[in-house]
Coordinates of C-alpha atoms in Angstrom, one line a residue:
M71 CA 184.4 65.0 127.1
I72 CA 186.0 64.2 123.7
S73 CA 186.5 67.0 120.9
D74 CA 185.0 66.6 117.7
D75 CA 188.3 66.5 115.8
L76 CA 189.4 63.5 118.0
K77 CA 186.2 61.9 117.7
T78 CA 186.3 61.8 113.8
L79 CA 189.9 60.4 114.0
I80 CA 188.8 57.4 116.5
H81 CA 185.9 57.2 114.2
L82 CA 188.1 56.8 110.8
F83 CA 190.4 54.3 112.7
S84 CA 187.4 52.2 113.9
K85 CA 186.6 51.8 110.3
L86 CA 189.5 49.8 109.3
P87 CA 189.4 46.1 109.2
G88 CA 190.0 44.4 112.6
L89 CA 189.1 47.6 114.3
G90 CA 186.3 48.8 116.6
P91 CA 185.7 51.8 118.7
R92 CA 187.7 50.8 121.5
S93 CA 190.7 49.9 119.4
G94 CA 190.4 53.4 117.4
K95 CA 190.5 55.3 120.7
R96 CA 193.6 53.3 121.9
I97 CA 195.4 54.0 118.5
A98 CA 194.5 57.7 118.6
L99 CA 195.5 58.0 122.2
H100 CA 198.8 56.2 121.4
L101 CA 199.2 58.7 118.5
L102 CA 198.6 61.7 120.6
Q103 CA 200.8 60.8 123.4
N104 CA 203.5 60.0 120.9
R105 CA 203.0 62.9 118.5
D106 CA 206.8 64.0 118.5
T107 CA 207.9 60.6 117.4
T108 CA 205.2 58.1 115.7
L109 CA 202.8 61.0 114.3
P110 CA 205.1 62.6 111.7
A111 CA 206.4 59.1 110.4
L112 CA 203.0 57.9 110.2
T113 CA 201.9 60.8 108.3
E114 CA 204.7 61.0 105.9
S115 CA 204.3 57.2 105.2
L116 CA 200.7 57.8 104.5
Q117 CA 201.4 60.7 102.3
V118 CA 204.1 58.7 100.2
V119 CA 202.0 55.6 99.4
S120 CA 199.2 57.6 98.5
V121 CA 200.9 59.0 95.8
K122 CA 203.5 56.2 94.9
V123 CA 201.7 52.8 95.4
K124 CA 199.3 51.7 92.7
N125 CA 197.9 48.6 91.3
C126 CA 200.4 46.8 88.9
T127 CA 198.9 47.0 85.2
T128 CA 199.8 43.2 85.0
C129 CA 198.9 41.5 87.7
G130 CA 196.9 43.9 90.1
N131 CA 199.4 43.6 93.0
L132 CA 200.4 46.9 94.9
D133 CA 203.8 48.3 94.4
S134 CA 205.5 51.7 93.7
Q135 CA 206.7 50.3 90.2
D136 CA 204.7 49.2 87.5
P137 CA 204.8 46.3 86.6
C138 CA 205.4 45.3 90.1
I139 CA 208.5 43.7 91.7
L140 CA 206.9 40.2 91.1
C141 CA 206.0 40.6 87.5
C142 CA 209.6 41.7 86.8
D143 CA 211.5 39.0 88.6
P144 CA 213.1 36.8 85.7
R145 CA 213.1 33.9 88.5
R146 CA 209.4 33.2 88.4
D147 CA 208.0 30.8 86.3
S148 CA 206.0 32.8 83.6
S149 CA 203.9 30.0 82.4
T150 CA 202.0 29.6 85.4
I151 CA 199.5 32.4 86.8
C152 CA 197.8 31.8 90.3
I153 CA 194.5 33.6 90.3
V154 CA 193.6 35.3 93.7
E155 CA 190.6 37.5 94.7
G156 CA 192.7 40.0 96.6
V157 CA 196.2 41.6 97.5
A158 CA 195.8 40.4 100.8
D159 CA 195.5 36.8 99.1
L160 CA 198.5 37.2 97.0
W161 CA 200.8 38.5 100.1
A162 CA 199.7 35.5 102.0
L163 CA 200.6 33.2 99.4
E164 CA 204.0 34.9 98.9
R165 CA 204.6 34.5 102.8
T166 CA 204.7 30.7 102.2
A167 CA 207.5 31.2 99.8
S168 CA 206.4 28.1 98.0
Y169 CA 204.9 29.3 94.9
K170 CA 207.2 30.6 92.4
G171 CA 204.9 31.7 89.4
H172 CA 203.1 34.6 88.6
Y173 CA 199.6 36.2 90.0
H174 CA 196.6 37.7 88.9
V175 CA 194.6 39.7 91.4
L176 CA 190.7 39.8 90.3
G177 CA 189.9 42.4 92.9
G178 CA 186.8 40.4 94.0
V179 CA 184.5 37.8 93.0
L180 CA 181.2 37.3 91.3
S181 CA 178.3 38.1 93.1
A182 CA 174.8 38.7 92.0
L183 CA 173.7 39.9 95.4
D184 CA 176.2 42.7 95.4
G185 CA 176.0 43.5 91.9
V186 CA 179.4 42.4 90.7
G187 CA 179.6 41.1 87.3
P188 CA 182.6 39.7 85.1
E189 CA 182.9 43.5 83.6
D190 CA 183.8 44.8 87.3
L191 CA 186.7 42.3 87.7
G192 CA 189.9 41.8 86.4
F193 CA 189.1 39.2 83.7
S194 CA 189.8 41.1 80.5
S195 CA 193.4 41.5 81.4
L196 CA 193.9 37.9 82.7
F197 CA 192.1 36.6 79.2
K198 CA 194.6 38.8 77.3
R199 CA 197.4 37.5 79.3
C200 CA 196.5 33.9 78.9
Q201 CA 196.2 34.4 74.9
T202 CA 199.9 35.1 74.7
G203 CA 200.9 31.5 74.7
V204 CA 203.2 31.7 77.3
V205 CA 200.9 30.5 80.2
T206 CA 200.1 26.8 80.4
E207 CA 198.7 26.4 83.8
I208 CA 196.3 28.4 85.9
I209 CA 195.7 27.7 89.6
L210 CA 192.5 28.9 91.1
A211 CA 193.4 30.2 94.4
L212 CA 189.8 31.7 95.7
N213 CA 187.9 31.1 98.8
A214 CA 185.5 28.2 98.8
T215 CA 182.3 30.5 99.3
V216 CA 179.5 30.3 97.0
E217 CA 181.1 33.4 95.2
G218 CA 184.3 31.9 94.9
Q219 CA 182.9 28.7 93.5
T220 CA 180.9 30.7 90.8
T221 CA 184.0 32.8 90.1
S222 CA 186.0 29.4 89.5
H223 CA 183.4 28.1 87.5
Y224 CA 183.0 31.2 85.3
L225 CA 186.7 31.5 84.8
T226 CA 187.1 27.9 83.9
E227 CA 184.7 27.9 81.2
R228 CA 185.9 31.2 79.8
L229 CA 189.6 30.0 79.9
K230 CA 188.4 26.7 78.1
E231 CA 187.2 28.7 75.3
I232 CA 190.5 30.7 75.1
G233 CA 192.2 27.2 74.8

């Protein structure tokens, strides 16, 4: 009924966050029904972002420039760093337009069950940023899960050592 190529496309879409097999089928069908307009633009955009968009070497945000646009903004308060788990958290905070400092994306949280330790996250670059003497305030914006609390505690203790 459905070709193997189309099954593969549906399967790939269904693996995206928030999508399942039914959503994958709807997206694939929409793209194929609009192959002359939507499909070329989507294909081009995917190719461009796969080459141009990288993690900022300073904060971990995703951008096509390095350092990212947030790190380069002279209007932002360089004495404050808000630590977040992932880029999606950074984007959510930016949508509020209430925070005007800098960010640091850890890329996850500590998790003994998943085998994620301090060496697996962006801690070392954070500690280097804090040792410059410019940073006077750290905001921990991590989820209130066991892993988030563990990560917050670990960071608090390590940052106290740095002083």
